[in-house]
């Protein structure tokens, strides 16, 4: 069985023990992390706030990259922002990345009680479903939302995953799962970019002139790497073998 949570705070406290959680922040944290892992990053080290991120980076040798955003923008003194295109193989291969974003890293922390925490995006859609197929635990799809509000981009991915899970014999166990499936089925597949543009997260990115990030986030299976959070170490590593990235264009 599986459930959808439209915001992290809607997860019933204590209900994740013994389950698999999938954290969803399509625009852009889980998309960017999938890109970084597919492009060879060793590990992503999520941090909730800037001080924690800077301190953690100082304690690691060789020095990790610092990446993430506040109000969508690269943080002062950080190496990278939160655009997938910044996480190409030339930059991230073999590196650890200390990473903090406004909503995505908070949602990861909210999911940390689950037996297993995976990261979901359209860019790793099929790879994630392959992992879930082998997992018999209850699944919780947790939408990160934006600034405490439900966001359409995350609900659409939760709906797309839910529809596939139903196809594969899993039962939806809450109404939010049914709502997410209906939201997903209401948009024709070719209109995903438009639906992301109209979403709360999408509008924020358009204001920052980051259409390219919306386009990347809508590319199903572009970066087929599934990140798994080690909640004790607060470290995200890629499950399985690194995918072959077909050409230079795929890597940026
Ligand atoms: C977040 O985690 O809040 C988002 O990824 C924000 C963003 O688009 O940069």
PDB file of C-alpha atoms and ligand atoms in Angstrom:
ATOM      1  CA  UNK A   1       0.000   0.000   0.000  1.00  0.00           C
ATOM      2  CA  UNK A   2       1.048   3.595  -0.360  1.00  0.00           C
ATOM      3  CA  UNK A   3       0.102   7.067   0.845  1.00  0.00           C
ATOM      4  CA  UNK A   4       0.650  10.597  -0.425  1.00  0.00           C
ATOM      5  CA  UNK A   5       1.330  13.563   1.867  1.00  0.00           C
ATOM      6  CA  UNK A   6       0.790  16.892   0.145  1.00  0.00           C
ATOM      7  CA  UNK A   7       3.062  18.680   2.656  1.00  0.00           C
ATOM      8  CA  UNK A   8       5.685  17.262   5.042  1.00  0.00           C
ATOM      9  CA  UNK A   9       3.773  18.505   8.109  1.00  0.00           C
ATOM     10  CA  UNK A  10       0.778  16.365   7.071  1.00  0.00           C
ATOM     11  CA  UNK A  11       2.694  13.180   7.860  1.00  0.00           C
ATOM     12  CA  UNK A  12       1.288  11.749  11.118  1.00  0.00           C
ATOM     13  CA  UNK A  13       4.102  11.809  13.691  1.00  0.00           C
ATOM     14  CA  UNK A  14       5.532   8.334  14.250  1.00  0.00           C
ATOM     15  CA  UNK A  15       3.839   6.866  11.166  1.00  0.00           C
ATOM     16  CA  UNK A  16       6.984   6.459   9.058  1.00  0.00           C
ATOM     17  CA  UNK A  17       8.684   3.800  11.182  1.00  0.00           C
ATOM     18  CA  UNK A  18       9.213   0.636   9.135  1.00  0.00           C
ATOM     19  CA  UNK A  19       8.196   2.290   5.863  1.00  0.00           C
ATOM     20  CA  UNK A  20       9.837   3.665   2.728  1.00  0.00           C
ATOM     21  CA  UNK A  21       9.529   7.421   2.242  1.00  0.00           C
ATOM     22  CA  UNK A  22      10.016   9.168  -1.084  1.00  0.00           C
ATOM     23  CA  UNK A  23      10.781  12.874  -0.741  1.00  0.00           C
ATOM     24  CA  UNK A  24       9.620  14.932  -3.718  1.00  0.00           C
ATOM     25  CA  UNK A  25      10.845  18.453  -4.507  1.00  0.00           C
ATOM     26  CA  UNK A  26      10.604  18.666  -8.288  1.00  0.00           C
ATOM     27  CA  UNK A  27      11.555  22.380  -8.372  1.00  0.00           C
ATOM     28  CA  UNK A  28      14.310  21.873  -7.658  1.00  0.00           C
ATOM     29  CA  UNK A  29      16.101  20.056  -4.831  1.00  0.00           C
ATOM     30  CA  UNK A  30      15.421  16.411  -5.723  1.00  0.00           C
ATOM     31  CA  UNK A  31      15.889  17.104  -9.447  1.00  0.00           C
ATOM     32  CA  UNK A  32      19.239  18.778  -8.815  1.00  0.00           C
ATOM     33  CA  UNK A  33      20.414  16.024  -6.457  1.00  0.00           C
ATOM     34  CA  UNK A  34      19.522  13.373  -9.070  1.00  0.00           C
ATOM     35  CA  UNK A  35      21.573  15.322 -11.632  1.00  0.00           C
ATOM     36  CA  UNK A  36      24.538  15.606  -9.256  1.00  0.00           C
ATOM     37  CA  UNK A  37      24.499  11.886  -8.402  1.00  0.00           C
ATOM     38  CA  UNK A  38      24.051  10.809 -12.024  1.00  0.00           C
ATOM     39  CA  UNK A  39      26.967  13.068 -12.952  1.00  0.00           C
ATOM     40  CA  UNK A  40      29.291  11.403 -10.479  1.00  0.00           C
ATOM     41  CA  UNK A  41      28.971  13.247  -7.154  1.00  0.00           C
ATOM     42  CA  UNK A  42      30.154  10.967  -4.331  1.00  0.00           C
ATOM     43  CA  UNK A  43      27.576  12.087  -1.780  1.00  0.00           C
ATOM     44  CA  UNK A  44      25.177  14.913  -0.999  1.00  0.00           C
ATOM     45  CA  UNK A  45      25.246  16.079   2.613  1.00  0.00           C
ATOM     46  CA  UNK A  46      21.914  17.831   3.324  1.00  0.00           C
ATOM     47  CA  UNK A  47      21.861  20.559   5.988  1.00  0.00           C
ATOM     48  CA  UNK A  48      18.934  22.535   7.330  1.00  0.00           C
ATOM     49  CA  UNK A  49      20.569  25.927   7.734  1.00  0.00           C
ATOM     50  CA  UNK A  50      23.442  27.973   6.441  1.00  0.00           C
ATOM     51  CA  UNK A  51      25.582  27.899   9.592  1.00  0.00           C
ATOM     52  CA  UNK A  52      25.253  24.133   9.832  1.00  0.00           C
ATOM     53  CA  UNK A  53      26.210  23.829   6.155  1.00  0.00           C
ATOM     54  CA  UNK A  54      29.285  26.034   6.494  1.00  0.00           C
ATOM     55  CA  UNK A  55      30.420  24.258   9.683  1.00  0.00           C
ATOM     56  CA  UNK A  56      29.932  20.845   8.160  1.00  0.00           C
ATOM     57  CA  UNK A  57      31.926  21.830   5.077  1.00  0.00           C
ATOM     58  CA  UNK A  58      34.794  23.065   7.269  1.00  0.00           C
ATOM     59  CA  UNK A  59      35.007  19.705   9.035  1.00  0.00           C
ATOM     60  CA  UNK A  60      35.490  17.689   5.828  1.00  0.00           C
ATOM     61  CA  UNK A  61      38.743  17.149   3.973  1.00  0.00           C
ATOM     62  CA  UNK A  62      39.195  17.450   1.068  1.00  0.00           C
ATOM     63  CA  UNK A  63      36.893  20.442   1.112  1.00  0.00           C
ATOM     64  CA  UNK A  64      33.421  19.575  -0.264  1.00  0.00           C
ATOM     65  CA  UNK A  65      31.474  21.810  -2.593  1.00  0.00           C
ATOM     66  CA  UNK A  66      28.772  23.965  -1.004  1.00  0.00           C
ATOM     67  CA  UNK A  67      25.501  24.099  -2.930  1.00  0.00           C
ATOM     68  CA  UNK A  68      21.911  25.249  -2.516  1.00  0.00           C
ATOM     69  CA  UNK A  69      19.693  28.285  -2.424  1.00  0.00           C
ATOM     70  CA  UNK A  70      17.766  30.797  -0.413  1.00  0.00           C
ATOM     71  CA  UNK A  71      14.875  32.555  -2.171  1.00  0.00           C
ATOM     72  CA  UNK A  72      15.950  30.585  -5.237  1.00  0.00           C
ATOM     73  CA  UNK A  73      19.344  32.286  -5.422  1.00  0.00           C
ATOM     74  CA  UNK A  74      22.867  30.998  -4.858  1.00  0.00           C
ATOM     75  CA  UNK A  75      23.993  31.678  -1.300  1.00  0.00           C
ATOM     76  CA  UNK A  76      26.864  34.084  -0.613  1.00  0.00           C
ATOM     77  CA  UNK A  77      30.164  32.215  -0.454  1.00  0.00           C
ATOM     78  CA  UNK A  78      28.665  28.975  -1.875  1.00  0.00           C
ATOM     79  CA  UNK A  79      30.127  27.281  -4.948  1.00  0.00           C
ATOM     80  CA  UNK A  80      26.821  26.315  -6.552  1.00  0.00           C
ATOM     81  CA  UNK A  81      23.177  27.357  -6.574  1.00  0.00           C
ATOM     82  CA  UNK A  82      20.235  24.986  -7.061  1.00  0.00           C
ATOM     83  CA  UNK A  83      20.131  24.696 -10.865  1.00  0.00           C
ATOM     84  CA  UNK A  84      20.709  21.173 -12.208  1.00  0.00           C
ATOM     85  CA  UNK A  85      22.849  22.651 -14.991  1.00  0.00           C
ATOM     86  CA  UNK A  86      25.441  23.738 -12.417  1.00  0.00           C
ATOM     87  CA  UNK A  87      26.008  20.125 -11.353  1.00  0.00           C
ATOM     88  CA  UNK A  88      27.703  18.772 -14.494  1.00  0.00           C
ATOM     89  CA  UNK A  89      30.329  15.986 -14.324  1.00  0.00           C
ATOM     90  CA  UNK A  90      33.212  18.419 -14.777  1.00  0.00           C
ATOM     91  CA  UNK A  91      32.149  20.106 -11.518  1.00  0.00           C
ATOM     92  CA  UNK A  92      30.775  17.335  -9.305  1.00  0.00           C
ATOM     93  CA  UNK A  93      32.428  14.021 -10.266  1.00  0.00           C
ATOM     94  CA  UNK A  94      34.137  12.513  -7.233  1.00  0.00           C
ATOM     95  CA  UNK A  95      33.084  15.376  -4.952  1.00  0.00           C
ATOM     96  CA  UNK A  96      30.965  15.540  -1.816  1.00  0.00           C
ATOM     97  CA  UNK A  97      28.435  18.367  -1.812  1.00  0.00           C
ATOM     98  CA  UNK A  98      27.101  20.009   1.326  1.00  0.00           C
ATOM     99  CA  UNK A  99      23.615  21.093   0.267  1.00  0.00           C
ATOM    100  CA  UNK A 100      20.898  23.244   1.790  1.00  0.00           C
ATOM    101  CA  UNK A 101      17.643  24.451   0.251  1.00  0.00           C
ATOM    102  CA  UNK A 102      14.588  26.181   1.651  1.00  0.00           C
ATOM    103  CA  UNK A 103      12.057  23.351   1.469  1.00  0.00           C
ATOM    104  CA  UNK A 104      13.734  20.244   0.068  1.00  0.00           C
ATOM    105  CA  UNK A 105      16.254  19.612   2.822  1.00  0.00           C
ATOM    106  CA  UNK A 106      13.543  20.298   5.428  1.00  0.00           C
ATOM    107  CA  UNK A 107      11.311  17.643   3.841  1.00  0.00           C
ATOM    108  CA  UNK A 108      14.213  15.170   3.943  1.00  0.00           C
ATOM    109  CA  UNK A 109      14.645  15.822   7.622  1.00  0.00           C
ATOM    110  CA  UNK A 110      10.871  15.322   8.180  1.00  0.00           C
ATOM    111  CA  UNK A 111      11.166  11.899   6.505  1.00  0.00           C
ATOM    112  CA  UNK A 112      14.210  10.780   8.463  1.00  0.00           C
ATOM    113  CA  UNK A 113      12.228   8.355  10.712  1.00  0.00           C
ATOM    114  CA  UNK A 114      11.381   6.111   7.764  1.00  0.00           C
ATOM    115  CA  UNK A 115      13.273   2.836   7.421  1.00  0.00           C
ATOM    116  CA  UNK A 116      14.384   4.023   4.021  1.00  0.00           C
ATOM    117  CA  UNK A 117      14.284   7.526   2.482  1.00  0.00           C
ATOM    118  CA  UNK A 118      14.521   7.874  -1.304  1.00  0.00           C
ATOM    119  CA  UNK A 119      14.489  11.005  -3.450  1.00  0.00           C
ATOM    120  CA  UNK A 120      12.023  11.364  -6.305  1.00  0.00           C
ATOM    121  CA  UNK A 121      11.890  13.582  -9.384  1.00  0.00           C
ATOM    122  CA  UNK A 122      10.609  13.293 -12.946  1.00  0.00           C
ATOM    123  CA  UNK A 123      14.262  12.993 -14.020  1.00  0.00           C
ATOM    124  CA  UNK A 124      14.678   9.688 -12.122  1.00  0.00           C
ATOM    125  CA  UNK A 125      11.072   8.472 -12.510  1.00  0.00           C
ATOM    126  CA  UNK A 126      11.606   4.987 -13.992  1.00  0.00           C
ATOM    127  CA  UNK A 127      14.699   4.249 -11.913  1.00  0.00           C
ATOM    128  CA  UNK A 128      12.787   5.139  -8.760  1.00  0.00           C
ATOM    129  CA  UNK A 129       9.841   2.935  -9.734  1.00  0.00           C
ATOM    130  CA  UNK A 130      12.260   0.041 -10.318  1.00  0.00           C
ATOM    131  CA  UNK A 131      13.560   0.492  -6.766  1.00  0.00           C
ATOM    132  CA  UNK A 132      10.023   0.706  -5.336  1.00  0.00           C
ATOM    133  CA  UNK A 133       9.002  -2.414  -7.254  1.00  0.00           C
ATOM    134  CA  UNK A 134      11.478  -4.433  -5.177  1.00  0.00           C
ATOM    135  CA  UNK A 135      10.333  -2.887  -1.890  1.00  0.00           C
ATOM    136  CA  UNK A 136       7.435  -4.518  -0.042  1.00  0.00           C
ATOM    137  CA  UNK A 137       7.193  -1.937   2.782  1.00  0.00           C
ATOM    138  CA  UNK A 138       4.389   0.651   2.830  1.00  0.00           C
ATOM    139  CA  UNK A 139       5.420   3.663   0.732  1.00  0.00           C
ATOM    140  CA  UNK A 140       4.912   7.303   1.755  1.00  0.00           C
ATOM    141  CA  UNK A 141       5.251   9.853  -1.054  1.00  0.00           C
ATOM    142  CA  UNK A 142       6.052  13.140   0.706  1.00  0.00           C
ATOM    143  CA  UNK A 143       5.696  16.404  -1.217  1.00  0.00           C
ATOM    144  CA  UNK A 144       8.093  19.129  -0.012  1.00  0.00           C
ATOM    145  CA  UNK A 145       5.774  22.012  -0.956  1.00  0.00           C
ATOM    146  CA  UNK A 146       6.964  25.600  -1.089  1.00  0.00           C
ATOM    147  CA  UNK A 147       7.171  27.778   2.006  1.00  0.00           C
ATOM    148  CA  UNK A 148       4.589  25.694   3.857  1.00  0.00           C
ATOM    149  CA  UNK A 149       2.132  25.610   0.946  1.00  0.00           C
ATOM    150  CA  UNK A 150       1.091  22.709  -1.282  1.00  0.00           C
ATOM    151  CA  UNK A 151       2.709  22.986  -4.715  1.00  0.00           C
ATOM    152  CA  UNK A 152       1.355  21.595  -7.947  1.00  0.00           C
ATOM    153  CA  UNK A 153       4.749  20.437  -9.262  1.00  0.00           C
ATOM    154  CA  UNK A 154       5.221  18.031  -6.362  1.00  0.00           C
ATOM    155  CA  UNK A 155       1.600  16.865  -6.405  1.00  0.00           C
ATOM    156  CA  UNK A 156       1.920  16.032 -10.116  1.00  0.00           C
ATOM    157  CA  UNK A 157       4.928  13.805  -9.542  1.00  0.00           C
ATOM    158  CA  UNK A 158       3.236  12.167  -6.566  1.00  0.00           C
ATOM    159  CA  UNK A 159       0.257  11.539  -8.876  1.00  0.00           C
ATOM    160  CA  UNK A 160       2.395  10.135 -11.691  1.00  0.00           C
ATOM    161  CA  UNK A 161       4.179   7.783  -9.284  1.00  0.00           C
ATOM    162  CA  UNK A 162       0.873   6.818  -7.644  1.00  0.00           C
ATOM    163  CA  UNK A 163      -0.737   5.976 -10.976  1.00  0.00           C
ATOM    164  CA  UNK A 164       2.194   3.667 -11.765  1.00  0.00           C
ATOM    165  CA  UNK A 165       2.106   2.100  -8.306  1.00  0.00           C
ATOM    166  CA  UNK A 166      -1.596   1.306  -8.804  1.00  0.00           C
ATOM    167  CA  UNK A 167      -0.746  -0.253 -12.194  1.00  0.00           C
ATOM    168  CA  UNK A 168       1.782  -2.420 -10.348  1.00  0.00           C
ATOM    169  CA  UNK A 169      -0.784  -3.647  -7.839  1.00  0.00           C
ATOM    170  CA  UNK A 170      -0.277  -1.284  -4.890  1.00  0.00           C
ATOM    171  CA  UNK A 171      -3.330   0.087  -3.102  1.00  0.00           C
ATOM    172  CA  UNK A 172      -3.710   3.821  -2.383  1.00  0.00           C
ATOM    173  CA  UNK A 173      -4.312   4.181   1.364  1.00  0.00           C
ATOM    174  CA  UNK A 174      -5.374   7.824   1.692  1.00  0.00           C
ATOM    175  CA  UNK A 175      -7.449  10.362  -0.205  1.00  0.00           C
ATOM    176  CA  UNK A 176      -4.401  12.517  -0.964  1.00  0.00           C
ATOM    177  CA  UNK A 177      -3.151   9.639  -3.163  1.00  0.00           C
ATOM    178  CA  UNK A 178      -6.446   9.672  -5.110  1.00  0.00           C
ATOM    179  CA  UNK A 179      -6.305  13.472  -5.399  1.00  0.00           C
ATOM    180  CA  UNK A 180      -2.728  13.364  -6.695  1.00  0.00           C
ATOM    181  CA  UNK A 181      -3.641  10.724  -9.293  1.00  0.00           C
ATOM    182  CA  UNK A 182      -6.552  12.875 -10.495  1.00  0.00           C
ATOM    183  CA  UNK A 183      -4.298  15.946 -10.735  1.00  0.00           C
ATOM    184  CA  UNK A 184      -1.781  13.994 -12.802  1.00  0.00           C
ATOM    185  CA  UNK A 185      -4.395  12.452 -15.081  1.00  0.00           C
ATOM    186  CA  UNK A 186      -5.949  15.865 -15.726  1.00  0.00           C
ATOM    187  CA  UNK A 187      -2.880  17.137 -17.601  1.00  0.00           C
ATOM    188  CA  UNK A 188      -1.967  15.726 -20.993  1.00  0.00           C
ATOM    189  CA  UNK A 189       1.631  14.386 -20.810  1.00  0.00           C
ATOM    190  CA  UNK A 190       2.977  16.891 -23.319  1.00  0.00           C
ATOM    191  CA  UNK A 191       1.793  19.732 -21.096  1.00  0.00           C
ATOM    192  CA  UNK A 192       4.015  18.933 -18.132  1.00  0.00           C
ATOM    193  CA  UNK A 193       6.283  21.927 -18.751  1.00  0.00           C
ATOM    194  CA  UNK A 194       3.284  24.237 -18.829  1.00  0.00           C
ATOM    195  CA  UNK A 195       1.879  22.698 -15.632  1.00  0.00           C
ATOM    196  CA  UNK A 196       5.238  23.193 -13.920  1.00  0.00           C
ATOM    197  CA  UNK A 197       5.361  26.809 -15.114  1.00  0.00           C
ATOM    198  CA  UNK A 198       1.949  27.438 -13.576  1.00  0.00           C
ATOM    199  CA  UNK A 199       2.917  25.880 -10.241  1.00  0.00           C
ATOM    200  CA  UNK A 200       3.988  27.834  -7.183  1.00  0.00           C
ATOM    201  CA  UNK A 201       7.614  26.687  -7.505  1.00  0.00           C
ATOM    202  CA  UNK A 202       7.533  27.291 -11.262  1.00  0.00           C
ATOM    203  CA  UNK A 203       6.315  30.870 -10.915  1.00  0.00           C
ATOM    204  CA  UNK A 204       9.137  31.550  -8.452  1.00  0.00           C
ATOM    205  CA  UNK A 205      11.679  30.256 -10.959  1.00  0.00           C
ATOM    206  CA  UNK A 206      10.194  32.235 -13.855  1.00  0.00           C
ATOM    207  CA  UNK A 207      10.564  35.420 -11.796  1.00  0.00           C
ATOM    208  CA  UNK A 208      14.270  34.556 -11.531  1.00  0.00           C
ATOM    209  CA  UNK A 209      14.493  33.897 -15.284  1.00  0.00           C
ATOM    210  CA  UNK A 210      15.134  30.161 -14.696  1.00  0.00           C
ATOM    211  CA  UNK A 211      12.890  28.646 -17.385  1.00  0.00           C
ATOM    212  CA  UNK A 212      15.738  26.274 -18.215  1.00  0.00           C
ATOM    213  CA  UNK A 213      15.428  24.663 -14.783  1.00  0.00           C
ATOM    214  CA  UNK A 214      11.714  24.021 -15.328  1.00  0.00           C
ATOM    215  CA  UNK A 215      12.443  22.453 -18.710  1.00  0.00           C
ATOM    216  CA  UNK A 216      15.121  20.208 -17.178  1.00  0.00           C
ATOM    217  CA  UNK A 217      12.895  19.161 -14.281  1.00  0.00           C
ATOM    218  CA  UNK A 218      10.218  17.992 -16.750  1.00  0.00           C
ATOM    219  CA  UNK A 219      12.577  15.696 -18.654  1.00  0.00           C
ATOM    220  CA  UNK A 220      11.490  12.262 -17.575  1.00  0.00           C
ATOM    221  CA  UNK A 221      14.413   9.881 -16.906  1.00  0.00           C
ATOM    222  CA  UNK A 222      17.106  12.394 -17.905  1.00  0.00           C
ATOM    223  CA  UNK A 223      19.202  11.700 -14.764  1.00  0.00           C
ATOM    224  CA  UNK A 224      18.263   8.156 -13.701  1.00  0.00           C
ATOM    225  CA  UNK A 225      20.009   8.176 -10.320  1.00  0.00           C
ATOM    226  CA  UNK A 226      18.034   7.412  -7.154  1.00  0.00           C
ATOM    227  CA  UNK A 227      19.427   9.043  -4.027  1.00  0.00           C
ATOM    228  CA  UNK A 228      18.957   7.294  -0.686  1.00  0.00           C
ATOM    229  CA  UNK A 229      19.330   9.195   2.570  1.00  0.00           C
ATOM    230  CA  UNK A 230      21.362   7.679   5.382  1.00  0.00           C
ATOM    231  CA  UNK A 231      19.498   9.410   8.199  1.00  0.00           C
ATOM    232  CA  UNK A 232      22.185   8.804  10.846  1.00  0.00           C
ATOM    233  CA  UNK A 233      24.992  10.206   8.729  1.00  0.00           C
ATOM    234  CA  UNK A 234      22.676  12.730   6.995  1.00  0.00           C
ATOM    235  CA  UNK A 235      24.265  11.733   3.723  1.00  0.00           C
ATOM    236  CA  UNK A 236      22.634  10.900   0.390  1.00  0.00           C
ATOM    237  CA  UNK A 237      24.204   8.323  -1.867  1.00  0.00           C
ATOM    238  CA  UNK A 238      23.162   6.865  -5.169  1.00  0.00           C
ATOM    239  CA  UNK A 239      21.549   3.410  -5.141  1.00  0.00           C
ATOM    240  CA  UNK A 240      23.014   0.830  -7.521  1.00  0.00           C
ATOM    241  CA  UNK A 241      25.430   1.518 -10.346  1.00  0.00           C
ATOM    242  CA  UNK A 242      25.998   4.914 -11.865  1.00  0.00           C
ATOM    243  CA  UNK A 243      23.905   5.290 -15.036  1.00  0.00           C
ATOM    244  CA  UNK A 244      25.680   5.819 -18.328  1.00  0.00           C
ATOM    245  CA  UNK A 245      25.177   9.443 -19.320  1.00  0.00           C
ATOM    246  CA  UNK A 246      24.803   9.301 -23.062  1.00  0.00           C
ATOM    247  CA  UNK A 247      26.408  12.499 -24.274  1.00  0.00           C
ATOM    248  CA  UNK A 248      27.721  15.897 -23.297  1.00  0.00           C
ATOM    249  CA  UNK A 249      24.288  17.447 -23.627  1.00  0.00           C
ATOM    250  CA  UNK A 250      22.866  15.039 -21.015  1.00  0.00           C
ATOM    251  CA  UNK A 251      25.532  15.916 -18.535  1.00  0.00           C
ATOM    252  CA  UNK A 252      24.827  19.602 -18.106  1.00  0.00           C
TER     253      UNK A 252
HETATM  254  C1  LIG B   1      13.618  24.185  -2.136  1.00  0.00           C
HETATM  255  O1  LIG B   1      14.172  23.213  -1.631  1.00  0.00           O
HETATM  256  O2  LIG B   1      13.058  25.041  -1.473  1.00  0.00           O
HETATM  257  C2  LIG B   1      13.589  24.357  -3.622  1.00  0.00           C
HETATM  258  O3  LIG B   1      14.408  23.461  -4.233  1.00  0.00           O
HETATM  259  C3  LIG B   1      13.678  25.820  -3.986  1.00  0.00           C
HETATM  260  C4  LIG B   1      14.315  26.113  -5.316  1.00  0.00           C
HETATM  261  O4  LIG B   1      13.691  25.977  -6.350  1.00  0.00           O
HETATM  262  O5  LIG B   1      15.463  26.485  -5.380  1.00  0.00           O
END
